[in-house]
GROMACS .gro file of C-alpha atoms in nm:
model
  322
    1UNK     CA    1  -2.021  -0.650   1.519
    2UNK     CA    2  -1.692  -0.896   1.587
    3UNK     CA    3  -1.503  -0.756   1.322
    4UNK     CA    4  -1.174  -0.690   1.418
    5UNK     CA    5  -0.901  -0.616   1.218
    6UNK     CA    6  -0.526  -0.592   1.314
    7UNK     CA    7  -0.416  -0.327   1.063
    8UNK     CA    8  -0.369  -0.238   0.736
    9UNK     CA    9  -0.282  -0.510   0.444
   10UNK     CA   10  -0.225  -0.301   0.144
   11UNK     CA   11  -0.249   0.071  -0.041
   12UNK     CA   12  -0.306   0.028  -0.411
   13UNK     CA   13  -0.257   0.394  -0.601
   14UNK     CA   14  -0.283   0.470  -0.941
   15UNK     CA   15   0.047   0.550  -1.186
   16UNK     CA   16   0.147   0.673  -1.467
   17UNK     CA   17   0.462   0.509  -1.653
   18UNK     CA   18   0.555   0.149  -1.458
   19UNK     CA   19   0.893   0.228  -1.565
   20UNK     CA   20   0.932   0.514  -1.339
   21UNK     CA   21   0.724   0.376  -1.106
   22UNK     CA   22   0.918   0.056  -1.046
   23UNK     CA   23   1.268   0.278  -1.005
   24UNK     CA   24   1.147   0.495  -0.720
   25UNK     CA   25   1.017   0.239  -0.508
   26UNK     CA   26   1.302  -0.043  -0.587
   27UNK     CA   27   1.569   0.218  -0.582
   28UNK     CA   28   1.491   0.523  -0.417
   29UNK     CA   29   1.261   0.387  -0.111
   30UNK     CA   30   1.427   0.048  -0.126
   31UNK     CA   31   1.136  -0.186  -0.166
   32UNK     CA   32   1.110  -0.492  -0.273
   33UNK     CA   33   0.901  -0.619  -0.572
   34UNK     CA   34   0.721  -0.870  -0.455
   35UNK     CA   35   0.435  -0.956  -0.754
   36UNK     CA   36   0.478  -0.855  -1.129
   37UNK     CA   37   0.121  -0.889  -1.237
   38UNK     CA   38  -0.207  -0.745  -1.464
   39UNK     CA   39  -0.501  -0.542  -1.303
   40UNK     CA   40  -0.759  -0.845  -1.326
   41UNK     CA   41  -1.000  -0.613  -1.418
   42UNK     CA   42  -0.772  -0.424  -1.649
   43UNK     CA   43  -0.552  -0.692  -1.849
   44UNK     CA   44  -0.373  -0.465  -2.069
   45UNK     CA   45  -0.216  -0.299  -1.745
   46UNK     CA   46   0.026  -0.385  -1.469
   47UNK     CA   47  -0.042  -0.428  -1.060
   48UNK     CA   48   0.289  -0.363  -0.910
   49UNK     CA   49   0.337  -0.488  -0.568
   50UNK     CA   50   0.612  -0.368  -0.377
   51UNK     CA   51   0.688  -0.487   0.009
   52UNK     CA   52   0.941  -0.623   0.217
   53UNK     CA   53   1.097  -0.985   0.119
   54UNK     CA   54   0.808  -1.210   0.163
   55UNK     CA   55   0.521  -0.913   0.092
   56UNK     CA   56   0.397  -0.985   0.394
   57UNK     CA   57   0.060  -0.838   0.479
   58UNK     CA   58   0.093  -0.434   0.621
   59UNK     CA   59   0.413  -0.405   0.428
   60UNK     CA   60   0.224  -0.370   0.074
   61UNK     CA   61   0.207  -0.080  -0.166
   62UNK     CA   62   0.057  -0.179  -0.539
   63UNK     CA   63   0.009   0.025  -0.844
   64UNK     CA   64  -0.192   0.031  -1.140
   65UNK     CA   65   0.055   0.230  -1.348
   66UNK     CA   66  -0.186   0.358  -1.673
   67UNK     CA   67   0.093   0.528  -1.942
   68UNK     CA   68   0.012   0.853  -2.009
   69UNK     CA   69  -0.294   0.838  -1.664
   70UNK     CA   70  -0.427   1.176  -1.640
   71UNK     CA   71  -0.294   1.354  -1.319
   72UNK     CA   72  -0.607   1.294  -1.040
   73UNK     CA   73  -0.699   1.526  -0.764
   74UNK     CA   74  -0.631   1.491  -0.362
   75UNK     CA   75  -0.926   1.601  -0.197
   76UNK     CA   76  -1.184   1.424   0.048
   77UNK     CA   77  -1.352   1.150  -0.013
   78UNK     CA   78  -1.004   0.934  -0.053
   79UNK     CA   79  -0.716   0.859   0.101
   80UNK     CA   80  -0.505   1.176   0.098
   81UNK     CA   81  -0.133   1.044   0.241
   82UNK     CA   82   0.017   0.686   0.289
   83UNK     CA   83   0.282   0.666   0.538
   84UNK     CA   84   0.554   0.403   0.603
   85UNK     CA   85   0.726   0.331   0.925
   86UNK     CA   86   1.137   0.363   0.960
   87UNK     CA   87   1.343   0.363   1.297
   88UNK     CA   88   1.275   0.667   1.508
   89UNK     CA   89   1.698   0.763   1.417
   90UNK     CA   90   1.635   0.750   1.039
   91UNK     CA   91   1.462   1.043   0.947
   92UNK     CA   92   1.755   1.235   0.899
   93UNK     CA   93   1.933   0.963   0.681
   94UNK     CA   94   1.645   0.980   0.485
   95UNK     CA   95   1.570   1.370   0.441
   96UNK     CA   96   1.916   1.357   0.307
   97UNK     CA   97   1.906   1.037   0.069
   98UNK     CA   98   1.586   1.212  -0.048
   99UNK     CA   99   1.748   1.491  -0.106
  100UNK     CA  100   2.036   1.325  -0.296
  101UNK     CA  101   1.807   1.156  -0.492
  102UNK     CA  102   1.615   1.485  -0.649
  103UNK     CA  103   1.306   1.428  -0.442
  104UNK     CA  104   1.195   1.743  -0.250
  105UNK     CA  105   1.112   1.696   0.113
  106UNK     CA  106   0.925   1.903   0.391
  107UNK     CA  107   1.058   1.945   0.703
  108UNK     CA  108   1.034   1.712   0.970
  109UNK     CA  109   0.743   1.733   1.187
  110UNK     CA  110   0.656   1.644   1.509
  111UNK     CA  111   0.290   1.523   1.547
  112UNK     CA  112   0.154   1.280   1.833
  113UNK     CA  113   0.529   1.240   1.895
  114UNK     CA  114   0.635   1.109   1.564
  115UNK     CA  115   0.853   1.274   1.361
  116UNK     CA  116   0.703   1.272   1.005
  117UNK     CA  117   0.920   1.367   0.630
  118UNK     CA  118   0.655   1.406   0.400
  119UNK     CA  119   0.747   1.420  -0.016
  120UNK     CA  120   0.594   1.315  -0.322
  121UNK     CA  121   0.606   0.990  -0.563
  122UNK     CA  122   0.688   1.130  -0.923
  123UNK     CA  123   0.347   1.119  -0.984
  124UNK     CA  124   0.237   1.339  -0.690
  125UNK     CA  125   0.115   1.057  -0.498
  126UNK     CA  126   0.127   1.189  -0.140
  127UNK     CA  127   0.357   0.978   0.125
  128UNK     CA  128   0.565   1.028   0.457
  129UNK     CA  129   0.814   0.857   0.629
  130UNK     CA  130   0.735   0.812   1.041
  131UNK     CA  131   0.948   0.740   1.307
  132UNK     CA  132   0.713   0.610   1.577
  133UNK     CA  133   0.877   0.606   1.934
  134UNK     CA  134   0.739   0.234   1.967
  135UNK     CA  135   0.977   0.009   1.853
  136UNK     CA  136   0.845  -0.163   1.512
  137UNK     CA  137   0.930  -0.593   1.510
  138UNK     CA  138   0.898  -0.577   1.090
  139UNK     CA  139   1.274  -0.676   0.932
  140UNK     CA  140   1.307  -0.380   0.596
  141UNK     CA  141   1.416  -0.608   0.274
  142UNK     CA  142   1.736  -0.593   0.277
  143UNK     CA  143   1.901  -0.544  -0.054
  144UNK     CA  144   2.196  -0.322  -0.014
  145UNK     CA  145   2.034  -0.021  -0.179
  146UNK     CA  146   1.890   0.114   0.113
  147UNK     CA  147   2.111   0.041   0.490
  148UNK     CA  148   1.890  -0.228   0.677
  149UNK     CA  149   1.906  -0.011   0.964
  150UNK     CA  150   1.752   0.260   0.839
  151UNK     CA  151   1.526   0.092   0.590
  152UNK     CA  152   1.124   0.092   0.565
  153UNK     CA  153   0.946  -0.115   0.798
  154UNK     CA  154   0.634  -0.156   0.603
  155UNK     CA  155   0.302   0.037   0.594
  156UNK     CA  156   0.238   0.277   0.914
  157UNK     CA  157  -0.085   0.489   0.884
  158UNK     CA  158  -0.340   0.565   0.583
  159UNK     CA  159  -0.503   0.972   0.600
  160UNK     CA  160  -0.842   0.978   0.513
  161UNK     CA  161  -1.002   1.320   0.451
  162UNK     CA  162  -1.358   1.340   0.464
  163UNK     CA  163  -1.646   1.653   0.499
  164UNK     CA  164  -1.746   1.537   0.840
  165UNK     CA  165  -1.585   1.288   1.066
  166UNK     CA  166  -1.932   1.107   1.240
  167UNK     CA  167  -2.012   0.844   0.983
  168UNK     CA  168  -1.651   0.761   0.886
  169UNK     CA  169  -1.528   0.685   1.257
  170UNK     CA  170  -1.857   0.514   1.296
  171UNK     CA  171  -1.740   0.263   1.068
  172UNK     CA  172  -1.412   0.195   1.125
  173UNK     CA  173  -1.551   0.151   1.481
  174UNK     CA  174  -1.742  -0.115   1.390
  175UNK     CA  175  -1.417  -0.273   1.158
  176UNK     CA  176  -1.241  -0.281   1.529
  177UNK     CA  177  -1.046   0.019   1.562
  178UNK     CA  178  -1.036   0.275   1.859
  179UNK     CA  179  -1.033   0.635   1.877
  180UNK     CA  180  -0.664   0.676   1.996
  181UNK     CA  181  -0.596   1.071   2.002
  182UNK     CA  182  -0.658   1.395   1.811
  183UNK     CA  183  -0.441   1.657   1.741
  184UNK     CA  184  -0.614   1.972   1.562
  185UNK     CA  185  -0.819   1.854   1.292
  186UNK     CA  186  -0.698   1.533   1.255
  187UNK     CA  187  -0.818   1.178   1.486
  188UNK     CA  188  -0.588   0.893   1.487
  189UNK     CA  189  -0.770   0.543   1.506
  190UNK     CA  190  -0.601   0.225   1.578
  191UNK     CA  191  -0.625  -0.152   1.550
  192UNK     CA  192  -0.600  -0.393   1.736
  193UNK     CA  193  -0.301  -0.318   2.008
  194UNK     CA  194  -0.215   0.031   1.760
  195UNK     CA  195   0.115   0.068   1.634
  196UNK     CA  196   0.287   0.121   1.290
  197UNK     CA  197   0.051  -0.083   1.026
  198UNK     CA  198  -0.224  -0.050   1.244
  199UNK     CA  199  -0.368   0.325   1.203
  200UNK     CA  200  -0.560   0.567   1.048
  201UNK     CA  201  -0.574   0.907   1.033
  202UNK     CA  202  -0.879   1.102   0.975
  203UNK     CA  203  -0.874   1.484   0.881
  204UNK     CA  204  -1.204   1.683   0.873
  205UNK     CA  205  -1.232   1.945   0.638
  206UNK     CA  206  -1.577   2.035   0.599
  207UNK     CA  207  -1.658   2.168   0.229
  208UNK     CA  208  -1.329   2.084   0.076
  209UNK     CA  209  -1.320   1.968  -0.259
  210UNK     CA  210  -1.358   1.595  -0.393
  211UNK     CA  211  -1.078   1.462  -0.446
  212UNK     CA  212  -1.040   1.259  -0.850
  213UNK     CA  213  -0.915   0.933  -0.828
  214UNK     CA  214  -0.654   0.933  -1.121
  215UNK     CA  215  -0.264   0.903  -1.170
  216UNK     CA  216  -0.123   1.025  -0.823
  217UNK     CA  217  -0.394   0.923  -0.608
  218UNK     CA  218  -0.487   0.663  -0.364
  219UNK     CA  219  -0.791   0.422  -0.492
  220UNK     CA  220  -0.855   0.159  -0.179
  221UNK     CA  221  -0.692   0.111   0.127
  222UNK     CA  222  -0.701  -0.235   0.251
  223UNK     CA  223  -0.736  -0.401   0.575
  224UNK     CA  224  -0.650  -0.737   0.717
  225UNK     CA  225  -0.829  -1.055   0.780
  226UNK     CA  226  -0.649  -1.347   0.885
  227UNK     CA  227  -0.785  -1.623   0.659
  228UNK     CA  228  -1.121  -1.693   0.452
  229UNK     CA  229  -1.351  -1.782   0.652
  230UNK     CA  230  -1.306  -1.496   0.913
  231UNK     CA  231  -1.370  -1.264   0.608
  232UNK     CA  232  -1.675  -1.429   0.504
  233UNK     CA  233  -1.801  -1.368   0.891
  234UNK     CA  234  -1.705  -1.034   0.855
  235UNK     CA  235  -1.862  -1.004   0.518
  236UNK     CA  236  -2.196  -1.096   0.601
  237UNK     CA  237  -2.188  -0.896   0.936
  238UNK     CA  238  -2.111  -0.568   0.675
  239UNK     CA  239  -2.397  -0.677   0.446
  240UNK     CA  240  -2.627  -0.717   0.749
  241UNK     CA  241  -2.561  -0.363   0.872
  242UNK     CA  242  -2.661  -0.213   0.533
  243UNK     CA  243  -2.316  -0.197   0.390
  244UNK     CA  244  -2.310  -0.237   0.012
  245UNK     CA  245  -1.991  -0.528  -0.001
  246UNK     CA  246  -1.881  -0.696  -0.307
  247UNK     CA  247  -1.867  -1.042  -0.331
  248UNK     CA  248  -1.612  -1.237  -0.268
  249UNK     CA  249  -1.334  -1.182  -0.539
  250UNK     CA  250  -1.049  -1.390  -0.621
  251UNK     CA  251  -0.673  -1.191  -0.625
  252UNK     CA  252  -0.486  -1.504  -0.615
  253UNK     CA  253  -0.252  -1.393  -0.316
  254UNK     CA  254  -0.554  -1.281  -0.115
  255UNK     CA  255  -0.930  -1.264  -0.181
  256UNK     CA  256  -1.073  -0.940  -0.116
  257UNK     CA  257  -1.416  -0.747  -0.084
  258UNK     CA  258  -1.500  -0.412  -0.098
  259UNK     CA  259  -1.686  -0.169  -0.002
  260UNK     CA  260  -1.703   0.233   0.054
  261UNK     CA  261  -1.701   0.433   0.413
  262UNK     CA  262  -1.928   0.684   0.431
  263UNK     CA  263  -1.708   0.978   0.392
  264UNK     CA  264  -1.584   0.844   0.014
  265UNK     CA  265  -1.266   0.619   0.070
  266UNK     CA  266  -1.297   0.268  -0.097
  267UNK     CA  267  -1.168   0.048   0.126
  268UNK     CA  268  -1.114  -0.347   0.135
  269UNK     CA  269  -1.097  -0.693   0.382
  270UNK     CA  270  -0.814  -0.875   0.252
  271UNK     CA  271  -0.723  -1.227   0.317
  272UNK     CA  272  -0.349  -1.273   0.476
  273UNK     CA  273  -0.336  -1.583   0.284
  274UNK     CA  274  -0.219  -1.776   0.092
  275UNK     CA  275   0.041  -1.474  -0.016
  276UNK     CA  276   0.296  -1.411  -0.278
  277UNK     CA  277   0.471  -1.744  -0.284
  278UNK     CA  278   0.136  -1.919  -0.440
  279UNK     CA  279   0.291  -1.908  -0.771
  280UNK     CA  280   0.647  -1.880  -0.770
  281UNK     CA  281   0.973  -1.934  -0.491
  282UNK     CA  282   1.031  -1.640  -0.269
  283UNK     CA  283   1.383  -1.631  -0.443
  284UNK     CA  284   1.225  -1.521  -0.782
  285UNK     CA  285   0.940  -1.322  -0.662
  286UNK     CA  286   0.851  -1.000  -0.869
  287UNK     CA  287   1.076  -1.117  -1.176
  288UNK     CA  288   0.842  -1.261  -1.402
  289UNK     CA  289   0.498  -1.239  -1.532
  290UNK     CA  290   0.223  -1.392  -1.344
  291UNK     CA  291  -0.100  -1.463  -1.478
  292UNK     CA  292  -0.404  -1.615  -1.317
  293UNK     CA  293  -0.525  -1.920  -1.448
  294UNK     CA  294  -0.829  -1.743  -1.643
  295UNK     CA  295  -0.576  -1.506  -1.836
  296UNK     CA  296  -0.306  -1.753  -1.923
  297UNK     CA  297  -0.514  -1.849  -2.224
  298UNK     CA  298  -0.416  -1.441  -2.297
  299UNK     CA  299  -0.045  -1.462  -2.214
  300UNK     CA  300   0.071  -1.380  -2.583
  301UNK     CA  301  -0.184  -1.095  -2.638
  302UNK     CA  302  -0.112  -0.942  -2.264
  303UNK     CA  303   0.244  -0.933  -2.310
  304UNK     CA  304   0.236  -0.782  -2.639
  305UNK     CA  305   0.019  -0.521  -2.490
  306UNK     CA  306   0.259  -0.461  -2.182
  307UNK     CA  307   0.529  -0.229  -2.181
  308UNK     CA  308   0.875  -0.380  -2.113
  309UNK     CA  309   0.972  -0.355  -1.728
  310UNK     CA  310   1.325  -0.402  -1.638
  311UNK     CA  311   1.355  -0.435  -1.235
  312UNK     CA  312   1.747  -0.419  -1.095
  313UNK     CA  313   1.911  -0.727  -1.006
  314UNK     CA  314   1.895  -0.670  -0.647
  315UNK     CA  315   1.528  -0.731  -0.654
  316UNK     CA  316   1.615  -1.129  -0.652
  317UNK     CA  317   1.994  -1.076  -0.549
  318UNK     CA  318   2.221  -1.418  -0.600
  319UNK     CA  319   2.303  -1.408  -0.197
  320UNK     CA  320   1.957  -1.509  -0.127
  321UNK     CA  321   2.010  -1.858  -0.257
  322UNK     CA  322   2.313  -1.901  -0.018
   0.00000   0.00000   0.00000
């Protein structure tokens, strides 16, 4: 196959109050809201998208947040850890801001010579902080809350935990990525040229429990294509190899199809275009609803059905017009 992706576009995880949701990644992790929008398939709930200024692609972590979501269950068959990529001299800064902030934190690790802080969302959604000795080129948003020189870079590295590694790297072989290294029972993979936003991890745990995809959990990892018709190349090359692929669906700041690896994960091709400034000026990005076209006959009814979200001023700070 010529697929060939270049790394990861987005992790989209499941919530429970969008509230609390929209405080810890605006205020504790510093993230920028980049899309205040409905689940398409879901109306009466938000998708969250948080990212660096411009939510550019591999910087992008989105939330259905359900009120009152059941807690799920990490196990295989999902994606078990998200990580995001900060300088290699920030992991102290942010073990303590963590810290300062309520939010217990392991200890840093060292692992394929990253240091890694692992912690938990406030609904137990698994994520780390790497420091990655190669330099990463991604500017953090910079919106005072967190220092820009310590801030996140965007996504690093997904964990997938699976019963059995064969199938699994089998497929993200054929995606384009290349066994890069494996340290006890976990294989990295990497796309194109590697680097933060461009791996996964794979841990093998044979007869572990199935994960539950529920409030605190992962539900798809995405993965870039650069434009439209490269994903419908890609598309049909999946469909021809016996992949079961969803057709082409419309998310209005990419257009996506999915599919499922063989060890469980649902994962997804994503467009790069035509991004988060489709509907609205970078300046004002995140503060507003946005509908799609089909739902704006709904607009009343969905907002009624929404619970209010109030997102700090520094989301769409006044300097940014200067």
């Amino acid at each position: 196959m010529t697929i060939s992706t270049s790394g990861l576009h987005h992790v989209t995880a499941i919530a429970g109050d969008p509230q609390r949701n929209a405080d810890f990644y605006l205020r504790t992790l510093g993230l920028r809201m980049v899309k205040t929008t409905v689940n398409f398939d879901d109306p009466g709930t938000y998708h969250l998208y948080y990212g660096d200024e411009a939510g550019r692609p591999g910087t992008l972590m989105t939330f259905f947040p359900f009120h009152g979501a059941p807690p799920g269950k990490h196990g295989n068959g999902q994606a078990t850890a998200t990580a995001f990529s900060v300088p290699e001299q920030s992991i102290g800064w942010w073990q303590r801001h963590l810290n300062e902030a309520g939010v217990e934190v392991s200890r840093v690790q060292n692992r394929e010579g990253e240091d890694v802080l692992t912690f938990h969302d406030p609904d137990g959604l698994v994520l780390s902080l790497v420091a990655h000795p190669q330099p990463d080129p991604r500017d953090p948003w910079d919106n005072g809350v967190v220092p820009a020189e310590h801030g996140i870079r965007g996504l690093h590295s997904v964990t997938l935990s699976v019963d059995s590694e064969e199938a699994t790297a089998g497929m993200l072989g054929g995606m384009g990525l290349t066994f890069s290294g494996q340290e006890g029972d976990r294989l990295r993979f990497a796309a194109g040229a590697g680097g933060p936003g461009a791996f996964v991890d794979v841990v093998v745990r044979p007869g572990a429990e199935r994960g539950l995809v529920a409030s605190g959990t992962v539900h798809h990892v995405a993965w870039r294509a650069p434009d439209e018709s490269t994903q419908a190349a890609w598309r049909s090359e999946l469909v021809d190899s016996g992949v079961s692929v969803t057709s082409v669906l419309d998310r209005q700041y990419f257009r996506s199809v999915y599919f499922r690896e063989p060890g469980g994960t649902l994962l997804e091709i994503a467009t790069d275009e035509p991004g988060f400034t489709a509907d609205e000026p970078l300046l004002e990005l995140g503060r507003a609803l946005k509908l799609p076209p089909w739902l704006e006959p709904n607009r009343e009814q969905i907002e009624a059905t929404l619970p209010r979200l109030d997102l700090p001023s520094e989301n769409n700070p006044e300097r940014l017009a200067s």
